[in-house]
mmCIF file of C-alpha atoms in Angstrom:
data_model
loop_
_atom_site.group_PDB
_atom_site.id
_atom_site.type_symbol
_atom_site.label_atom_id
_atom_site.label_comp_id
_atom_site.label_asym_id
_atom_site.label_seq_id
_atom_site.Cartn_x
_atom_site.Cartn_y
_atom_site.Cartn_z
ATOM 1 C CA MET D 20 -58.359 13.755 -6.915
ATOM 2 C CA PHE D 21 -58.290 12.174 -3.408
ATOM 3 C CA THR D 22 -60.998 9.716 -5.004
ATOM 4 C CA GLN D 23 -58.350 8.394 -7.134
ATOM 5 C CA TYR D 24 -55.733 8.315 -4.452
ATOM 6 C CA PHE D 25 -58.175 5.955 -1.989
ATOM 7 C CA GLY D 26 -59.132 3.968 -4.656
ATOM 8 C CA HIS D 27 -55.487 3.101 -5.888
ATOM 9 C CA TYR D 28 -54.757 2.523 -1.732
ATOM 10 C CA LEU D 29 -57.385 0.125 -1.594
ATOM 11 C CA LEU D 30 -56.131 -1.719 -4.541
ATOM 12 C CA ASN D 31 -52.782 -1.628 -3.385
ATOM 13 C CA ARG D 32 -53.669 -3.026 -0.231
ATOM 14 C CA ASN D 33 -55.495 -5.723 -1.961
ATOM 15 C CA LEU D 34 -59.033 -4.438 -0.331
ATOM 16 C CA VAL D 35 -60.432 -4.310 -3.876
ATOM 17 C CA SER D 36 -59.564 -5.818 -7.470
ATOM 18 C CA LEU D 37 -58.804 -3.439 -10.348
ATOM 19 C CA PRO D 38 -61.998 -4.690 -11.976
ATOM 20 C CA GLN D 39 -64.104 -3.800 -8.867
ATOM 21 C CA LEU D 40 -62.276 -0.468 -8.546
ATOM 22 C CA HIS D 41 -63.096 0.618 -11.948
ATOM 23 C CA GLU D 42 -66.571 -0.525 -12.254
ATOM 24 C CA ALA D 43 -67.137 1.431 -8.771
ATOM 25 C CA LEU D 44 -64.954 4.326 -10.548
ATOM 26 C CA ASP D 45 -67.585 3.984 -13.395
ATOM 27 C CA GLN D 46 -70.444 4.242 -11.251
ATOM 28 C CA LEU D 47 -69.232 7.502 -9.507
ATOM 29 C CA GLN D 48 -72.158 9.598 -11.776
ATOM 30 C CA SER D 49 -74.748 7.526 -10.943
ATOM 31 C CA THR D 50 -74.515 6.921 -7.281
ATOM 32 C CA ARG D 51 -75.900 8.527 -4.606
ATOM 33 C CA VAL D 52 -74.018 8.164 -1.169
ATOM 34 C CA LYS D 53 -76.353 7.074 1.433
ATOM 35 C CA LEU D 54 -77.135 8.840 4.691
ATOM 36 C CA GLY D 55 -75.507 5.863 6.786
ATOM 37 C CA VAL D 56 -72.376 6.096 5.189
ATOM 38 C CA LEU D 57 -72.332 10.044 5.760
ATOM 39 C CA SER D 58 -73.512 9.899 9.098
ATOM 40 C CA VAL D 59 -70.842 7.485 10.111
ATOM 41 C CA ASN D 60 -68.101 10.013 8.149
ATOM 42 C CA ALA D 61 -69.239 12.609 9.965
ATOM 43 C CA GLY D 62 -69.118 11.101 13.193
ATOM 44 C CA TYR D 63 -72.653 11.121 14.244
ATOM 45 C CA MET D 64 -73.121 7.527 14.956
ATOM 46 C CA SER D 65 -70.999 4.339 14.674
ATOM 47 C CA ALA D 66 -71.369 2.071 11.977
ATOM 48 C CA ALA D 67 -73.203 -0.724 13.818
ATOM 49 C CA GLN D 68 -75.629 1.887 14.602
ATOM 50 C CA ALA D 69 -76.038 3.008 11.118
ATOM 51 C CA ASP D 70 -76.589 -0.903 9.910
ATOM 52 C CA ASP D 71 -79.334 -1.195 12.420
ATOM 53 C CA ILE D 72 -81.343 1.840 11.263
ATOM 54 C CA ASN D 73 -80.917 0.199 7.692
ATOM 55 C CA GLN D 74 -82.097 -3.115 8.981
ATOM 56 C CA LEU D 75 -84.846 -1.518 10.572
ATOM 57 C CA GLN D 76 -85.643 0.328 7.206
ATOM 58 C CA ALA D 77 -86.231 -2.793 5.495
ATOM 59 C CA THR D 78 -89.038 -3.469 8.306
ATOM 60 C CA MET D 79 -90.924 0.174 7.933
ATOM 61 C CA ASP D 80 -91.791 2.631 5.257
ATOM 62 C CA LYS D 81 -89.697 5.179 6.359
ATOM 63 C CA ARG D 82 -86.417 7.156 5.417
ATOM 64 C CA PHE D 83 -82.960 6.593 6.978
ATOM 65 C CA GLY D 84 -83.122 10.206 8.257
ATOM 66 C CA GLU D 85 -86.485 10.345 10.005
ATOM 67 C CA ILE D 86 -85.276 6.714 11.862
ATOM 68 C CA ALA D 87 -82.062 8.473 12.693
ATOM 69 C CA ILE D 88 -84.032 11.716 14.301
ATOM 70 C CA ASP D 89 -86.744 9.149 15.892
ATOM 71 C CA LYS D 90 -83.882 7.495 17.727
ATOM 72 C CA GLY D 91 -82.234 10.701 18.589
ATOM 73 C CA LEU D 92 -79.131 9.962 16.468
ATOM 74 C CA LEU D 93 -79.243 13.029 14.103
ATOM 75 C CA THR D 94 -80.893 16.346 14.772
ATOM 76 C CA GLU D 95 -82.702 18.154 11.857
ATOM 77 C CA GLU D 96 -79.781 20.430 11.169
ATOM 78 C CA GLN D 97 -77.348 17.775 11.167
ATOM 79 C CA LEU D 98 -79.615 15.970 8.641
ATOM 80 C CA GLY D 99 -79.829 18.859 6.457
ATOM 81 C CA GLU D 100 -75.904 19.404 6.445
ATOM 82 C CA LEU D 101 -75.712 15.686 5.271
ATOM 83 C CA LEU D 102 -78.099 16.018 2.565
ATOM 84 C CA SER D 103 -76.032 18.691 1.145
ATOM 85 C CA ALA D 104 -72.932 16.707 1.660
ATOM 86 C CA GLN D 105 -74.134 13.840 -0.555
ATOM 87 C CA LYS D 106 -71.831 14.449 -3.706
ATOM 88 C CA GLU D 107 -68.533 14.221 -1.811
ATOM 89 C CA SER D 108 -66.925 12.003 -4.232
ATOM 90 C CA HIS D 109 -64.283 9.768 -2.084
ATOM 91 C CA LEU D 110 -67.875 8.604 -0.118
ATOM 92 C CA VAL D 111 -69.300 8.213 -3.450
ATOM 93 C CA LEU D 112 -66.433 5.803 -4.016
ATOM 94 C CA GLY D 113 -67.118 3.991 -0.597
ATOM 95 C CA GLN D 114 -70.835 3.771 -1.620
ATOM 96 C CA ALA D 115 -70.385 2.388 -4.855
ATOM 97 C CA LEU D 116 -68.083 -0.487 -3.659
ATOM 98 C CA ILE D 117 -70.397 -1.204 -0.642
ATOM 99 C CA ASP D 118 -73.443 -1.582 -3.152
ATOM 100 C CA GLN D 119 -71.150 -3.875 -5.016
ATOM 101 C CA GLY D 120 -70.738 -5.920 -2.092
ATOM 102 C CA THR D 121 -67.082 -5.373 -2.214
ATOM 103 C CA LEU D 122 -66.679 -3.818 1.014
ATOM 104 C CA THR D 123 -68.532 -3.230 4.188
ATOM 105 C CA LEU D 124 -68.953 -0.184 5.629
ATOM 106 C CA GLU D 125 -67.136 -0.814 8.510
ATOM 107 C CA GLN D 126 -64.341 -1.987 6.224
ATOM 108 C CA PHE D 127 -64.287 1.249 4.052
ATOM 109 C CA GLN D 128 -64.296 3.198 7.170
ATOM 110 C CA GLU D 129 -61.271 1.217 8.719
ATOM 111 C CA ALA D 130 -59.635 1.680 5.341
ATOM 112 C CA LEU D 131 -59.997 5.515 5.434
ATOM 113 C CA GLU D 132 -58.217 5.354 9.091
ATOM 114 C CA GLN D 133 -55.599 3.187 8.046
ATOM 115 C CA TYR D 134 -55.022 5.414 5.056
ATOM 116 C CA LYS D 135 -54.692 8.431 7.222
ATOM 117 C CA ARG D 136 -52.552 6.643 9.614
ATOM 118 C CA GLU D 137 -50.001 5.327 6.971
ATOM 119 C CA ASN D 138 -49.721 8.743 5.610
ATOM 120 C CA TYR D 139 -49.307 10.445 8.842
ATOM 121 C CA LEU D 140 -51.977 12.788 8.188
ATOM 122 C CA SER D 141 -53.111 15.123 10.750
ATOM 123 C CA ASP D 142 -56.894 15.706 11.289
ATOM 124 C CA GLU D 143 -56.696 18.944 9.639
ATOM 125 C CA GLN D 144 -54.493 17.703 6.622
ATOM 126 C CA PHE D 145 -56.812 14.412 6.124
ATOM 127 C CA GLU D 146 -59.847 16.886 5.810
ATOM 128 C CA ALA D 147 -58.133 19.572 3.476
ATOM 129 C CA ILE D 148 -57.303 16.498 1.427
ATOM 130 C CA LYS D 149 -60.719 14.699 1.464
ATOM 131 C CA ASN D 150 -62.088 18.201 0.753
ATOM 132 C CA GLY D 151 -60.027 18.449 -2.651
ATOM 133 C CA ASP D 152 -57.384 20.639 -1.385
ATOM 134 C CA ILE D 153 -54.716 19.622 -4.450
ATOM 135 C CA ASP D 154 -51.401 21.590 -2.898
ATOM 136 C CA VAL D 155 -52.041 19.380 0.802
ATOM 137 C CA LEU D 156 -52.397 15.984 -1.303
ATOM 138 C CA VAL D 157 -49.403 16.808 -3.236
ATOM 139 C CA SER D 158 -47.414 17.925 -0.441
ATOM 140 C CA THR D 159 -48.093 14.687 1.378
ATOM 141 C CA LEU D 160 -47.556 12.767 -1.718
ATOM 142 C CA LEU D 161 -43.817 14.245 -2.119
ATOM 143 C CA LYS D 162 -42.973 13.767 1.671
ATOM 144 C CA LEU D 163 -42.261 10.115 0.511
ATOM 145 C CA ASP D 164 -39.628 11.313 -1.458
ATOM 146 C CA GLN D 165 -37.368 14.144 0.464
ATOM 147 C CA THR D 166 -35.275 16.242 -1.826
ATOM 148 C CA LYS D 167 -33.818 19.746 -1.398
ATOM 149 C CA ASP D 168 -35.507 20.416 -4.682
ATOM 150 C CA ASN D 169 -38.592 19.564 -3.541
ATOM 151 C CA GLU D 170 -40.095 23.153 -3.214
ATOM 152 C CA TRP D 171 -39.920 23.389 -6.816
ATOM 153 C CA TYR D 172 -41.476 20.161 -7.347
ATOM 154 C CA GLN D 173 -44.399 20.859 -4.802
ATOM 155 C CA GLN D 174 -45.348 23.735 -6.791
ATOM 156 C CA TYR D 175 -44.796 22.166 -10.228
ATOM 157 C CA LEU D 176 -46.805 19.209 -9.492
ATOM 158 C CA SER D 177 -49.721 21.007 -7.686
ATOM 159 C CA LEU D 178 -50.172 23.008 -10.742
ATOM 160 C CA LEU D 179 -49.892 20.381 -13.083
ATOM 161 C CA ALA D 180 -52.578 18.136 -10.882
ATOM 162 C CA LYS D 181 -54.787 21.421 -11.141
ATOM 163 C CA ASN D 182 -54.279 21.830 -14.944
ATOM 164 C CA MET D 183 -54.635 18.126 -15.772
ATOM 165 C CA ILE D 184 -58.097 17.991 -13.878
ATOM 166 C CA ARG D 185 -58.937 21.372 -15.701
ATOM 167 C CA PHE D 186 -58.082 20.346 -19.329
ATOM 168 C CA ILE D 187 -57.497 16.927 -19.538
ATOM 169 C CA ASP D 188 -58.910 14.414 -16.806
ATOM 170 C CA GLY D 189 -60.901 14.530 -13.810
ATOM 171 C CA GLN D 190 -59.887 11.306 -12.633
ATOM 172 C CA LEU D 191 -56.454 11.636 -11.729
ATOM 173 C CA PHE D 192 -53.554 10.132 -9.786
ATOM 174 C CA MET D 193 -49.887 10.407 -9.625
ATOM 175 C CA GLU D 194 -46.834 8.831 -8.257
ATOM 176 C CA VAL D 195 -43.288 9.400 -7.898
ATOM 177 C CA ASN D 196 -40.820 7.443 -9.125
ATOM 178 C CA ALA D 197 -37.231 7.479 -9.602
ATOM 179 C CA ILE D 198 -35.834 7.469 -13.099
ATOM 180 C CA PRO D 199 -35.063 4.318 -13.812
ATOM 181 C CA ARG D 200 -31.547 3.312 -16.101
ATOM 182 C CA ASP D 201 -31.687 3.147 -19.709
ATOM 183 C CA TYR D 202 -35.172 4.749 -19.885
ATOM 184 C CA HIS D 203 -36.736 4.687 -23.154
ATOM 185 C CA CYS D 204 -40.001 6.718 -24.464
ATOM 186 C CA ASP D 205 -41.875 6.154 -27.520
ATOM 187 C CA TRP D 206 -42.948 9.781 -27.470
ATOM 188 C CA LEU D 207 -40.939 12.667 -25.773
ATOM 189 C CA VAL D 208 -42.319 16.002 -25.612
ATOM 190 C CA LEU D 209 -39.837 17.940 -23.804
ATOM 191 C CA GLN D 210 -39.435 21.505 -22.659
ATOM 192 C CA ARG D 211 -36.851 23.152 -20.830
ATOM 193 C CA ILE D 212 -36.871 26.295 -18.392
ATOM 194 C CA SER D 213 -34.001 28.826 -17.517
ATOM 195 C CA GLY D 214 -33.508 31.807 -15.469
ATOM 196 C CA GLN D 215 -32.962 31.656 -11.807
ATOM 197 C CA ALA D 216 -33.382 27.798 -11.943
ATOM 198 C CA LYS D 217 -33.164 25.474 -14.544
ATOM 199 C CA LEU D 218 -35.813 22.712 -14.760
ATOM 200 C CA THR D 219 -35.872 20.088 -17.602
ATOM 201 C CA THR D 220 -39.869 19.055 -17.766
ATOM 202 C CA GLY D 221 -41.542 16.654 -20.553
ATOM 203 C CA PHE D 222 -43.935 13.925 -21.014
ATOM 204 C CA SER D 223 -43.114 10.655 -22.116
ATOM 205 C CA MET D 224 -45.883 8.609 -23.306
ATOM 206 C CA ASN D 225 -47.009 5.509 -25.580
ATOM 207 C CA GLU D 226 -49.007 6.223 -28.780
ATOM 208 C CA GLN D 227 -52.403 5.450 -26.841
ATOM 209 C CA ALA D 228 -51.787 8.130 -24.447
ATOM 210 C CA PHE D 229 -50.366 10.664 -26.672
ATOM 211 C CA LEU D 230 -53.396 10.794 -28.986
ATOM 212 C CA ARG D 231 -55.455 10.429 -25.446
ATOM 213 C CA LEU D 232 -53.717 13.895 -24.102
ATOM 214 C CA ALA D 233 -53.870 15.246 -27.871
ATOM 215 C CA SER D 234 -57.665 14.735 -28.120
ATOM 216 C CA ALA D 235 -58.399 15.811 -24.812
ATOM 217 C CA TYR D 236 -56.419 19.115 -25.196
ATOM 218 C CA ALA D 237 -57.417 20.096 -28.851
ATOM 219 C CA GLU D 238 -61.137 19.074 -27.598
ATOM 220 C CA GLU D 239 -61.498 16.837 -31.117
ATOM 221 C CA ASN D 240 -61.006 13.206 -31.845
ATOM 222 C CA ILE D 241 -57.208 12.876 -32.734
ATOM 223 C CA ALA D 242 -56.766 9.339 -34.373
ATOM 224 C CA ALA D 243 -53.184 9.362 -35.614
ATOM 225 C CA PRO D 244 -49.849 11.040 -34.393
ATOM 226 C CA ASP D 245 -50.029 13.677 -36.855
ATOM 227 C CA GLU D 246 -48.855 17.528 -36.799
ATOM 228 C CA MET D 247 -52.019 18.465 -34.779
ATOM 229 C CA ALA D 248 -51.308 15.882 -32.341
ATOM 230 C CA GLU D 249 -47.814 17.101 -31.515
ATOM 231 C CA ALA D 250 -49.220 20.469 -31.595
ATOM 232 C CA SER D 251 -52.021 19.570 -29.000
ATOM 233 C CA VAL D 252 -49.589 17.602 -26.468
ATOM 234 C CA GLY D 253 -47.190 20.349 -27.097
ATOM 235 C CA GLU D 254 -49.420 23.144 -26.646
ATOM 236 C CA PHE D 255 -50.613 21.791 -23.408
ATOM 237 C CA LEU D 256 -47.121 21.124 -21.786
ATOM 238 C CA ASN D 257 -46.212 24.936 -23.029
ATOM 239 C CA LEU D 258 -49.652 26.314 -21.351
ATOM 240 C CA HIS D 259 -48.872 24.608 -18.111
ATOM 241 C CA ASN D 260 -45.379 25.468 -17.960
ATOM 242 C CA GLY D 261 -46.490 29.292 -18.854
ATOM 243 C CA LEU D 262 -48.574 28.903 -15.897
ATOM 244 C CA PHE D 263 -46.278 27.854 -13.708
ATOM 245 C CA LEU D 264 -43.800 30.496 -14.602
ATOM 246 C CA VAL D 265 -46.599 33.081 -13.975
ATOM 247 C CA THR D 266 -47.037 31.775 -10.475
ATOM 248 C CA MET D 267 -43.392 31.793 -9.637
ATOM 249 C CA SER D 268 -42.915 35.018 -11.151
ATOM 250 C CA ASN D 269 -45.716 36.436 -8.754
ATOM 251 C CA HIS D 270 -43.453 35.178 -5.991
ATOM 252 C CA GLY D 271 -40.602 37.263 -7.385
ATOM 253 C CA VAL D 272 -38.955 34.269 -9.343
ATOM 254 C CA GLU D 273 -38.238 35.143 -12.987
ATOM 255 C CA LEU D 274 -37.812 32.126 -15.395
ATOM 256 C CA GLU D 275 -37.931 31.753 -19.238
ATOM 257 C CA LEU D 276 -39.195 29.032 -21.428
ATOM 258 C CA SER D 277 -37.752 27.294 -24.217
ATOM 259 C CA PRO D 278 -39.774 26.189 -27.274
ATOM 260 C CA GLN D 279 -41.073 22.478 -26.608
ATOM 261 C CA GLU D 280 -38.997 19.805 -28.616
ATOM 262 C CA ILE D 281 -40.816 16.643 -29.478
ATOM 263 C CA SER D 282 -39.197 13.189 -30.609
ATOM 264 C CA ARG D 283 -40.289 9.651 -31.116
ATOM 265 C CA ASP D 284 -38.083 6.482 -29.955
ATOM 266 C CA ALA D 285 -36.078 8.723 -27.756
ATOM 267 C CA SER D 286 -33.899 8.440 -24.626
ATOM 268 C CA LEU D 287 -33.903 10.975 -21.984
ATOM 269 C CA PRO D 288 -31.301 14.060 -22.029
ATOM 270 C CA PRO D 289 -28.941 13.683 -19.454
ATOM 271 C CA ILE D 290 -30.442 15.471 -16.353
ATOM 272 C CA LYS D 291 -28.590 15.499 -13.093
ATOM 273 C CA SER D 292 -31.439 14.174 -10.763
ATOM 274 C CA GLY D 293 -34.982 14.189 -11.435
ATOM 275 C CA LEU D 294 -38.033 12.614 -10.519
ATOM 276 C CA LEU D 295 -40.154 10.285 -12.936
ATOM 277 C CA ILE D 296 -44.021 10.799 -11.866
ATOM 278 C CA THR D 297 -46.257 8.357 -13.299
ATOM 279 C CA VAL D 298 -49.780 10.064 -14.177
ATOM 280 C CA TYR D 299 -52.824 7.942 -14.296
ATOM 281 C CA LEU D 300 -55.792 9.152 -16.175
ATOM 282 C CA SER D 301 -59.259 7.255 -16.150
ATOM 283 C CA ASP D 302 -58.111 5.313 -19.066
ATOM 284 C CA VAL D 303 -54.247 5.707 -19.841
ATOM 285 C CA SER D 304 -51.077 6.508 -18.218
ATOM 286 C CA PHE D 305 -47.745 8.245 -18.932
ATOM 287 C CA GLU D 306 -44.604 9.598 -17.105
ATOM 288 C CA LEU D 307 -43.790 13.286 -16.248
ATOM 289 C CA VAL D 308 -40.167 13.910 -16.106
ATOM 290 C CA LEU D 309 -39.378 16.580 -14.139
ATOM 291 C CA SER D 310 -35.603 17.500 -13.003
ATOM 292 C CA VAL D 311 -33.961 20.579 -11.153
ATOM 293 C CA ASP D 312 -30.964 20.715 -13.174
ATOM 294 C CA MET O 5 -67.432 46.147 -40.796
ATOM 295 C CA ASN O 6 -65.189 43.290 -39.669
ATOM 296 C CA GLN O 7 -64.197 42.076 -43.084
ATOM 297 C CA ASP O 8 -62.202 44.956 -43.466
ATOM 298 C CA VAL O 9 -59.811 44.246 -40.824
ATOM 299 C CA THR O 10 -56.609 42.389 -41.557
ATOM 300 C CA ILE O 11 -54.902 40.421 -38.916
ATOM 301 C CA VAL O 12 -52.197 37.992 -38.629
ATOM 302 C CA ILE O 13 -52.030 35.224 -36.148
ATOM 303 C CA CYS O 14 -48.335 34.177 -35.045
ATOM 304 C CA ASP O 15 -48.114 31.016 -33.081
ATOM 305 C CA ASP O 16 -45.715 27.992 -33.779
ATOM 306 C CA SER O 17 -48.647 25.774 -32.648
ATOM 307 C CA VAL O 18 -50.866 24.905 -35.570
ATOM 308 C CA LEU O 19 -53.678 23.740 -32.842
ATOM 309 C CA ILE O 20 -53.486 27.658 -31.539
ATOM 310 C CA ARG O 21 -53.745 28.882 -35.106
ATOM 311 C CA LYS O 22 -56.613 26.881 -35.954
ATOM 312 C CA LYS O 23 -58.805 27.846 -32.803
ATOM 313 C CA LEU O 24 -57.673 31.263 -32.898
ATOM 314 C CA ARG O 25 -58.646 31.471 -36.387
ATOM 315 C CA GLU O 26 -62.001 29.717 -35.531
ATOM 316 C CA MET O 27 -62.871 32.346 -32.695
ATOM 317 C CA LEU O 28 -62.047 35.508 -35.213
ATOM 318 C CA GLU O 29 -63.893 33.728 -38.097
ATOM 319 C CA ASP O 30 -66.894 33.390 -35.671
ATOM 320 C CA LEU O 31 -66.625 37.462 -35.097
ATOM 321 C CA GLY O 32 -67.041 37.789 -38.726
ATOM 322 C CA TYR O 33 -63.224 38.420 -39.496
ATOM 323 C CA GLU O 34 -62.142 37.378 -42.902
ATOM 324 C CA ARG O 35 -58.579 38.778 -43.788
ATOM 325 C CA ILE O 36 -56.551 36.346 -41.463
ATOM 326 C CA HIS O 37 -52.748 35.473 -42.233
ATOM 327 C CA GLU O 38 -50.839 32.855 -40.311
ATOM 328 C CA ALA O 39 -47.197 32.917 -39.183
ATOM 329 C CA LEU O 40 -45.427 30.154 -37.520
ATOM 330 C CA ASP O 41 -42.364 32.082 -36.217
ATOM 331 C CA GLY O 42 -41.503 35.575 -35.277
ATOM 332 C CA GLU O 43 -39.494 36.141 -38.326
ATOM 333 C CA GLN O 44 -42.496 35.111 -40.760
ATOM 334 C CA ALA O 45 -44.674 37.498 -38.877
ATOM 335 C CA VAL O 46 -42.318 40.389 -39.456
ATOM 336 C CA ALA O 47 -42.612 39.439 -43.026
ATOM 337 C CA ILE O 48 -46.252 38.725 -43.643
ATOM 338 C CA ALA O 49 -46.720 42.153 -41.755
ATOM 339 C CA GLN O 50 -44.455 43.965 -44.058
ATOM 340 C CA GLU O 51 -46.632 42.701 -46.954
ATOM 341 C CA HIS O 52 -50.252 42.817 -45.803
ATOM 342 C CA ARG O 53 -49.671 45.821 -43.407
ATOM 343 C CA PRO O 54 -52.584 44.450 -40.864
ATOM 344 C CA GLU O 55 -54.638 46.326 -38.230
ATOM 345 C CA VAL O 56 -54.023 43.478 -35.585
ATOM 346 C CA VAL O 57 -51.463 41.225 -35.098
ATOM 347 C CA PHE O 58 -51.767 38.196 -32.473
ATOM 348 C CA MET O 59 -48.214 37.246 -31.311
ATOM 349 C CA ASP O 60 -47.013 34.270 -29.321
ATOM 350 C CA ILE O 61 -43.903 34.739 -27.449
ATOM 351 C CA VAL O 62 -41.929 31.370 -27.031
ATOM 352 C CA MET O 63 -41.613 30.133 -30.782
ATOM 353 C CA PRO O 64 -38.246 29.094 -32.495
ATOM 354 C CA VAL O 65 -36.349 31.175 -34.880
ATOM 355 C CA LYS O 66 -37.440 34.616 -33.882
ATOM 356 C CA THR O 67 -39.235 35.260 -30.272
ATOM 357 C CA GLY O 68 -42.529 36.957 -30.076
ATOM 358 C CA ILE O 69 -40.914 39.860 -28.182
ATOM 359 C CA GLU O 70 -38.543 40.204 -31.024
ATOM 360 C CA ALA O 71 -40.955 40.455 -33.579
ATOM 361 C CA LEU O 72 -42.950 42.798 -31.757
ATOM 362 C CA ARG O 73 -39.858 45.194 -31.686
ATOM 363 C CA GLU O 74 -39.947 44.943 -35.546
ATOM 364 C CA ILE O 75 -43.061 45.275 -35.986
ATOM 365 C CA ARG O 76 -43.473 48.251 -33.936
ATOM 366 C CA GLU O 77 -40.450 49.960 -35.410
ATOM 367 C CA GLU O 78 -41.721 49.437 -39.165
ATOM 368 C CA LEU O 79 -45.586 49.486 -38.659
ATOM 369 C CA PRO O 80 -46.271 51.939 -35.731
ATOM 370 C CA GLU O 81 -50.141 51.727 -36.708
ATOM 371 C CA THR O 82 -50.216 48.067 -36.339
ATOM 372 C CA LYS O 83 -51.595 46.742 -33.010
ATOM 373 C CA VAL O 84 -49.740 43.611 -31.699
ATOM 374 C CA ILE O 85 -51.786 41.758 -28.914
ATOM 375 C CA MET O 86 -49.302 39.477 -27.245
ATOM 376 C CA ALA O 87 -51.028 36.120 -26.672
ATOM 377 C CA SER O 88 -49.311 33.713 -24.679
ATOM 378 C CA SER O 89 -49.029 31.201 -21.806
ATOM 379 C CA VAL O 90 -46.084 32.922 -20.167
ATOM 380 C CA GLY O 91 -47.414 36.159 -18.913
ATOM 381 C CA THR O 92 -44.701 36.770 -16.143
ATOM 382 C CA GLN O 93 -43.752 40.296 -14.948
ATOM 383 C CA THR O 94 -40.749 40.339 -17.282
ATOM 384 C CA ASN O 95 -42.786 39.449 -20.319
ATOM 385 C CA LEU O 96 -45.257 41.807 -19.543
ATOM 386 C CA LYS O 97 -42.959 44.813 -18.829
ATOM 387 C CA GLU O 98 -40.930 44.077 -21.736
ATOM 388 C CA ALA O 99 -44.078 43.870 -23.987
ATOM 389 C CA ILE O 100 -45.415 47.181 -22.862
ATOM 390 C CA LYS O 101 -41.849 48.797 -23.050
ATOM 391 C CA LEU O 102 -41.750 47.850 -26.665
ATOM 392 C CA GLY O 103 -45.564 49.012 -27.436
ATOM 393 C CA ALA O 104 -47.600 45.994 -27.407
ATOM 394 C CA TYR O 105 -51.365 46.916 -27.655
ATOM 395 C CA ASP O 106 -52.236 44.326 -24.884
ATOM 396 C CA PHE O 107 -51.635 40.781 -23.386
ATOM 397 C CA VAL O 108 -54.180 37.905 -23.661
ATOM 398 C CA GLN O 109 -53.397 35.457 -21.255
ATOM 399 C CA LYS O 110 -53.495 31.748 -22.509
ATOM 400 C CA PRO O 111 -55.648 29.374 -22.696
ATOM 401 C CA LEU O 112 -57.412 31.764 -25.043
ATOM 402 C CA SER O 113 -60.925 32.033 -24.422
ATOM 403 C CA ALA O 114 -63.681 33.205 -27.433
ATOM 404 C CA GLU O 115 -64.942 36.190 -25.161
ATOM 405 C CA ALA O 116 -61.497 37.114 -24.375
ATOM 406 C CA ILE O 117 -60.631 37.504 -27.934
ATOM 407 C CA LYS O 118 -63.966 39.264 -28.690
ATOM 408 C CA ARG O 119 -63.109 42.021 -25.869
ATOM 409 C CA VAL O 120 -59.759 42.735 -27.190
ATOM 410 C CA MET O 121 -60.884 43.240 -31.020
ATOM 411 C CA GLU O 122 -63.663 45.314 -30.040
ATOM 412 C CA LYS O 123 -61.100 47.438 -27.972
ATOM 413 C CA ALA O 124 -58.657 47.254 -30.821
ATOM 414 C CA THR O 125 -60.840 47.978 -33.575
ATOM 415 C CA ASN O 126 -62.846 50.447 -31.352
ATOM 416 C CA ARG O 127 -66.251 48.574 -31.871
ATOM 417 C CA GLY O 128 -66.825 48.244 -28.315
ATOM 418 C CA GLU O 129 -69.870 49.369 -26.624
ATOM 419 C CA SER O 130 -68.471 51.462 -24.123
#
């Protein structure tokens, strides 16, 4: 998930263009991170030293790892460790962007450092995020929007991110926004939670996103917004909320779910305060409505 | 053997009814009836006297917990398996108290359905 966050970060900082980012994300499956990128990321050598080795490599028939060991920049053990880390995905994104010629290795490293500074991340937090810790990522995401209901939001959004990745799409990015006035929904799938707290949860989406989510969750192509599409999106929200209730129950908080309500061309119901979270998948986006009433 | 067992699937989601029916048909069960809410489940159970009922909890009209209570009162031989995403302590305790046979946490997997059906029909390999 960090890959998508970092990709959007590069985009927002104008370090890459949208087509470049899409191309790089598309390449993730087939890209292998080169040892130079991995060595610099692990702190074993500087970007300049890695570039030197790359240049040397062009003049002799030797692998990167062999040259690095010859020059005393890597030990055998470090090389083994790097070879096993070759699939770490934010680095795969970096490699794809470097291969495209969009960024240099130095620029990629600098952007990572900048991301860490701008999000006030400790070394520990940043490591956790890079290693795919969704709880830490969501908590740093929510730091941008301090509310007293943050604890609920944190639990809810962490679990949503995990369920989205598990059932819908591995390429996930979420952005927190306030709910604008006169917000209108093409499709609104709503479910209320009651008990020790009252929450309103829902997905607001256009038809394309509605069908995309429906097809992914049902594991079959759903081409029209029919009964099956409604059932699929509704059931995904119901499943996620059910699992949220189980998590809260394990923490001693008992909650209840009402049946989902699905409507077309709808406005949001009156809610006191809440969040609108834009959820980006690889090809569509939609809004998650979440409020503690 | 499995052909003799009558099953009622009660879930307000057409997707879940379809997926669960497919899983049961793959196991060789043929006598499968569907109900869209708790009230229909009670009526269909009275009519067909099933061996097994799969019961969702969060449903309109009548919840799965209420339907469980009524089916257990009227058809004590019927095994009611709760199949829900909401496996909270409250729901689990309530379901056990009312005599639910088992609880299957959603998302449903073919493996979990196979296991619970083998147990309910005493056809496991134990």
